[in-house]
XYZ file of C-alpha atoms in Angstrom:
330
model
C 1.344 26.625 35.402
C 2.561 23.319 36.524
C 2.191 20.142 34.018
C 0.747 17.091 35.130
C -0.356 14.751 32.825
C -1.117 11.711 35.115
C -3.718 9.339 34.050
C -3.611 11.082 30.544
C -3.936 9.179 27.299
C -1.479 9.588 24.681
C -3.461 9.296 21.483
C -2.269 11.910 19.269
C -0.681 15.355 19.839
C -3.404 16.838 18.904
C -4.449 16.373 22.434
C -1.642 17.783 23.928
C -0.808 21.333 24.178
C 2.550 23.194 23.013
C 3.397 23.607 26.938
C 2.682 19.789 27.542
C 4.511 18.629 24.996
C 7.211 20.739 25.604
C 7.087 18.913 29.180
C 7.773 15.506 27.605
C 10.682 16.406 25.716
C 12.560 18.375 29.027
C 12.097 15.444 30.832
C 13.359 13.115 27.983
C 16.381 14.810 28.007
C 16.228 14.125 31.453
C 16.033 10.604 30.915
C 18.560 10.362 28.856
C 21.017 12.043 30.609
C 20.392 9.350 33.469
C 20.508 6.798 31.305
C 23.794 7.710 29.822
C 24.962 8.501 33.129
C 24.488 5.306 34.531
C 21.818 6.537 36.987
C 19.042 4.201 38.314
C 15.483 5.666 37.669
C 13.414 2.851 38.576
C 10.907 5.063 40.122
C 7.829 2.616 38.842
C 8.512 -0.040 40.360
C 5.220 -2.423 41.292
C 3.701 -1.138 38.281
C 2.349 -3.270 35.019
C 2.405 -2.865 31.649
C 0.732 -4.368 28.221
C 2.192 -3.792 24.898
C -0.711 -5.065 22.306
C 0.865 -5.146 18.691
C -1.335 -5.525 15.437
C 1.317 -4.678 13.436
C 5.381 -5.553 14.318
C 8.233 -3.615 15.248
C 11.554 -3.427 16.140
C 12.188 0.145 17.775
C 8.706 0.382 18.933
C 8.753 -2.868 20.899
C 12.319 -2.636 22.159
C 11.616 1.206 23.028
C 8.919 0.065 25.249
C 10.391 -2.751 26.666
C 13.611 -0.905 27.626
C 11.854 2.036 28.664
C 9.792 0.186 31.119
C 12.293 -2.023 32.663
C 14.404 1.076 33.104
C 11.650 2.391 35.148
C 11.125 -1.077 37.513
C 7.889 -1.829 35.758
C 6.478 -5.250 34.897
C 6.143 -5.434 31.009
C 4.057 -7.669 28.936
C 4.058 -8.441 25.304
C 0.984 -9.370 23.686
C 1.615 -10.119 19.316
C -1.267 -10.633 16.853
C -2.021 -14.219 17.964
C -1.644 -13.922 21.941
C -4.651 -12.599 22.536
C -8.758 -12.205 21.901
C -9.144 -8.600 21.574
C -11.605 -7.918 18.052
C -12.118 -11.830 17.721
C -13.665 -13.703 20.697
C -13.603 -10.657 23.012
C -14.742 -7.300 21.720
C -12.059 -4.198 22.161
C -14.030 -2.777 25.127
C -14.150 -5.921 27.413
C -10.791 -6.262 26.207
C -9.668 -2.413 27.794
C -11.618 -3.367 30.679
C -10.252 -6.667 31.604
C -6.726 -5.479 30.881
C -7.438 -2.257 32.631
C -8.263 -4.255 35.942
C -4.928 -6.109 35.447
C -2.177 -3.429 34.098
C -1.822 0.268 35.217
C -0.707 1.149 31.400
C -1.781 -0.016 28.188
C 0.193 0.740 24.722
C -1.434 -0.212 21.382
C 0.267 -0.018 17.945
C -1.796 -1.410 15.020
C -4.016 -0.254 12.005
C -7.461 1.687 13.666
C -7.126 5.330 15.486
C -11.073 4.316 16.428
C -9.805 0.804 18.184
C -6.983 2.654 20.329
C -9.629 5.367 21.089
C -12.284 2.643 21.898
C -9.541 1.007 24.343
C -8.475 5.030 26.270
C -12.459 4.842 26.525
C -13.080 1.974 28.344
C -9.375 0.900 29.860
C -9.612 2.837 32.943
C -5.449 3.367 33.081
C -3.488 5.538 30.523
C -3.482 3.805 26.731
C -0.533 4.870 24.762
C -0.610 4.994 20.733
C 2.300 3.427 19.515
C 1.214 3.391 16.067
C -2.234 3.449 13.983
C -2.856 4.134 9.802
C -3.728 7.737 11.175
C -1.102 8.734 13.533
C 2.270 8.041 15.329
C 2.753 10.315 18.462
C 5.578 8.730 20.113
C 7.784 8.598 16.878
C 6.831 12.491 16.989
C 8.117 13.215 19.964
C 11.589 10.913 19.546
C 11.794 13.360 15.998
C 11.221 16.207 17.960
C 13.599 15.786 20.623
C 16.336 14.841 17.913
C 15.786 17.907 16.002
C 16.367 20.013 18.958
C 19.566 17.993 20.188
C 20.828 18.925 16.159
C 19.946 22.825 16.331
C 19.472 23.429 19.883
C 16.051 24.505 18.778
C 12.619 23.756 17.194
C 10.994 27.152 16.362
C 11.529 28.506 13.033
C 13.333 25.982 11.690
C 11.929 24.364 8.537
C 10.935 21.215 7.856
C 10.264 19.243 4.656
C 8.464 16.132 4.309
C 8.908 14.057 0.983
C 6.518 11.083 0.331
C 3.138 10.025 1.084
C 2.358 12.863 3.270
C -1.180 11.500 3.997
C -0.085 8.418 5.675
C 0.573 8.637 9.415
C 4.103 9.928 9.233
C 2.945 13.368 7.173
C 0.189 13.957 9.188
C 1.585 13.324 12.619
C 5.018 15.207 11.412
C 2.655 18.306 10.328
C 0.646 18.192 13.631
C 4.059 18.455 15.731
C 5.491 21.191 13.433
C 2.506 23.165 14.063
C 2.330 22.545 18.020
C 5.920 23.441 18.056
C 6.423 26.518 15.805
C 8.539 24.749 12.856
C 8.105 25.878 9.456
C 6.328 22.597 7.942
C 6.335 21.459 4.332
C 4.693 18.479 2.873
C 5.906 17.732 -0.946
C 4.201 15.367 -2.655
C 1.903 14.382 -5.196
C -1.129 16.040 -5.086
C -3.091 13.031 -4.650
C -1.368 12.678 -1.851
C -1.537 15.398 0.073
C -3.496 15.137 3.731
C -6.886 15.185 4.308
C -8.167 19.407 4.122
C -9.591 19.150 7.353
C -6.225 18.225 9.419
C -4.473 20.353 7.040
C -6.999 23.321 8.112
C -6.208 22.317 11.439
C -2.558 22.526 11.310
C -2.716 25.739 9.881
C -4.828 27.030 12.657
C -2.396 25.687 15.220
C 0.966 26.921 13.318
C -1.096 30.553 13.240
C -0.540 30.239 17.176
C 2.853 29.380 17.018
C 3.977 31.761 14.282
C 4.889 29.157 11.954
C 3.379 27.658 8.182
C 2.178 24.899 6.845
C 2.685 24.334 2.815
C 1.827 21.675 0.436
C 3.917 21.665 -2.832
C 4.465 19.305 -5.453
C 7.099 21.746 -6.696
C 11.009 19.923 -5.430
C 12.675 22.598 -5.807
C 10.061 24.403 -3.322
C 10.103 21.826 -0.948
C 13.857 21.479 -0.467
C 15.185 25.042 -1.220
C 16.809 25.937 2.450
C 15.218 23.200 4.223
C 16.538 22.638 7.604
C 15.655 19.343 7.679
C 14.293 16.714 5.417
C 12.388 13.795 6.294
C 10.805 10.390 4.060
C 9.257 7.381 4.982
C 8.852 4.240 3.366
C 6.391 4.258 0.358
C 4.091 1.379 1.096
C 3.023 1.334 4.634
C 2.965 -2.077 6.665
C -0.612 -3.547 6.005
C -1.032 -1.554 2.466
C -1.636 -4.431 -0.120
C 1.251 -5.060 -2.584
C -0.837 -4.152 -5.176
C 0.131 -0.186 -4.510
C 3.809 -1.058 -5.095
C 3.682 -0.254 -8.784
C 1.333 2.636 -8.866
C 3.147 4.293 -5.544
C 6.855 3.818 -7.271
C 5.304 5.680 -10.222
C 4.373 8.730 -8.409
C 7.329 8.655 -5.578
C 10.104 8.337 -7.387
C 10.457 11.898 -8.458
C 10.445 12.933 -4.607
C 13.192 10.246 -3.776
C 15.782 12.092 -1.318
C 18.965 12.194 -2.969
C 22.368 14.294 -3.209
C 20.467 16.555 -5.660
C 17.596 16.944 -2.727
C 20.403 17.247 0.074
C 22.285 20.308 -1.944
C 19.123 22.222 -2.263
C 18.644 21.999 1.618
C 19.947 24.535 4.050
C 24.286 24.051 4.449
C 23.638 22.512 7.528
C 20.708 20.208 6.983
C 19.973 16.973 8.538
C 18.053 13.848 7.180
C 15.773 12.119 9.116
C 13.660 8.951 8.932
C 11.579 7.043 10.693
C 12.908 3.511 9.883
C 13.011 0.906 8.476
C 14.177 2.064 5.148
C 14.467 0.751 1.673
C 17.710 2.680 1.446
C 19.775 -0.393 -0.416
C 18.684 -4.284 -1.605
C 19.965 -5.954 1.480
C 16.332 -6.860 2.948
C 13.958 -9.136 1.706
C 11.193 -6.455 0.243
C 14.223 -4.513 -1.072
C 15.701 -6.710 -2.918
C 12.385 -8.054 -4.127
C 11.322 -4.300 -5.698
C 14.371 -3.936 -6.940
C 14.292 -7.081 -8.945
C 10.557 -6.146 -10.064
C 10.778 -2.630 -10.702
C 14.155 -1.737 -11.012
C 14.731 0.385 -8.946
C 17.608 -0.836 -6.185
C 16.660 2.530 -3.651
C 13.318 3.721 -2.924
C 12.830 6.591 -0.686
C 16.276 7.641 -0.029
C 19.369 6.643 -1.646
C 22.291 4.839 0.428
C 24.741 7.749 -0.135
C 22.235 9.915 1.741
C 21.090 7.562 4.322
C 24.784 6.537 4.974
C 25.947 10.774 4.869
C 27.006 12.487 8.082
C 23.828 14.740 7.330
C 21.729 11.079 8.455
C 20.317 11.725 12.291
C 18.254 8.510 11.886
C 20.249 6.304 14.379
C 19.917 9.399 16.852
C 16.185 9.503 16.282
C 16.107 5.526 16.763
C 17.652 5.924 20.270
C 15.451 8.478 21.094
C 12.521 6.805 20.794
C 13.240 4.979 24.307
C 14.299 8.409 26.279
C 10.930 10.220 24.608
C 8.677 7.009 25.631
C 10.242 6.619 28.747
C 9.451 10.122 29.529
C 5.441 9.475 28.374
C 5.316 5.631 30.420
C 6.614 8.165 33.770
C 4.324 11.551 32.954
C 1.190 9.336 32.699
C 1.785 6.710 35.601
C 3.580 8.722 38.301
């Protein structure tokens, strides 16, 4: 059966079915291959766009940007203080006015309820681009990489080390599941996901012959791990408070050499960015004067190791967003 996704929001991939999904990363690749290529795709052109951002970004934002000029559409930017929306306008006469004005709408900011609120009443396709909860477009950019590595996503497995109930380890467990990898999230067990999305998962990945496991065990989580993934251990918006208590308990899952042996031979490292991976950024070289402690999630060697994909799954990000902007609008 033919896929057509037009007018659909894209909230989570929860919503979106193995075959769909599967959709979006063919024609990424298709994308890509035009973008490298030098071939003019700008097949949206007279079309709008609105890019509302609670919270910053660099890849997100540029992703976006690029993506939509690429396609010939009209793109604006909207940043914490450019606009009403949750202060002197409420989100849903917000979706609605901006609806009447844009044929697309991408949010990225802290509520999964507010970018649900906005798909509600927007009347055009609303595009997550981040929330606390989940991060779909990152997914599919991850995805997409992962595949361009092994020339494959089923049965591969997958490791997750770090705060796997933030929106990286749940969204990274959902797309596992959809797409038949083996997923593991190895953490504390304080912070594991929530049961119910982990009950979830485990339904889907049932469907798609694959597992989900939760381990605080390191040796369990990275014994013959195709890939292994981290993300930074304070999320934007977190207070700095958590610092302390968060370095306490992460630590011991930092992805290091040690980590990167027990993997599979041919293993690849993946993050999301930005990464504490050395003390030349502000926060970095803050913590490290604090705590002591000069890498945080991953250590440079690693991040810096032919085994790092992370620039590849930067890139991607446009070509996988590209492909979502087109399926949704065209």
């Amino acid at each position: 059966m033919p896929v057509n996704l037009r007018g659909k929001n894209f909230l989570k991939l929860l919503d979106f079915s193995s075959q769909e999904i599967r959709y979006l990363l063919d024609l990424s690749r298709e994308f890509k291959n035009m973008k490298r290529n030098g071939v003019p795709h700008r097949w949206l052109e007279g079309k709008n766009i609105v890019l509302l951002f609670e919270k910053t970004s660099t890849r997100t934002r540029c992703a976006f940007e690029v993506a939509g000029m690429d396609l010939g559409l009209g793109v604006t930017y909207l940043d914490p203080g450019s606009s009403q929306m949750g202060k002197k306008e409420s989100i849903r006469d917000t979706a609605r006015v901006l609806g009447r004005m844009y044929d697309g709408i991408e949010y990225r900011g802290f509520s999964q309820d507010l970018v649900q609120e906005l798909a509600d009443y927007a009347g055009v396709p609303v595009w997550n681009g981040l929330t606390d909860q989940f991060h779909p477009t990152q997914m599919l950019a991850d995805l997409l990489t992962i595949e361009e590595k092994f020339g494959r996503l089923k049965g591969l497995n997958f490791t997750y080390f770090g705060d796997a109930r933030n929106n990286m380890g749940n969204s990274l467990m959902v797309a596992c599941a959809k797409m038949g990898l083996n997923f593991t999230a190895c953490a504390p067990k304080e912070l594991f996901p929530a049961e119910d999305l982990v009950q979830t998962a485990r339904d889907i990945a049932k469907e798609n012959g694959c597992t989900v496991t939760l381990t605080e065990d390191i040796t369990q989580g990275a014994s013959g791990a195709d890939i292994i993934y981290t993300d930074i251990w304070v999320s934007m918006g977190e207070p700095d408070s958590v610092w302390e208590t968060r370095i306490k308990l992460l630590s011991p899952y930092q992805v290091n050499s040690r980590i990167m042996d027990m993997a599979a031979p041919d293993a690849v490292f993946m993050h999301c960015l930005p990464s504490f991976h050395d003390t030349n950024t502000t926060i970095g070289a803050e913590i490290a004067e604090k705590f002591g402690i000069p890498e945080m999630e991953v250590t440079d060697e690693v991040f810096e190791s032919k085994r790092s994909v992370v620039f590849d799954e930067a890139e991607n990000r446009m070509h996988t967003i590209k492909a979502v902007i087109y399926a949704t609008l065209c």
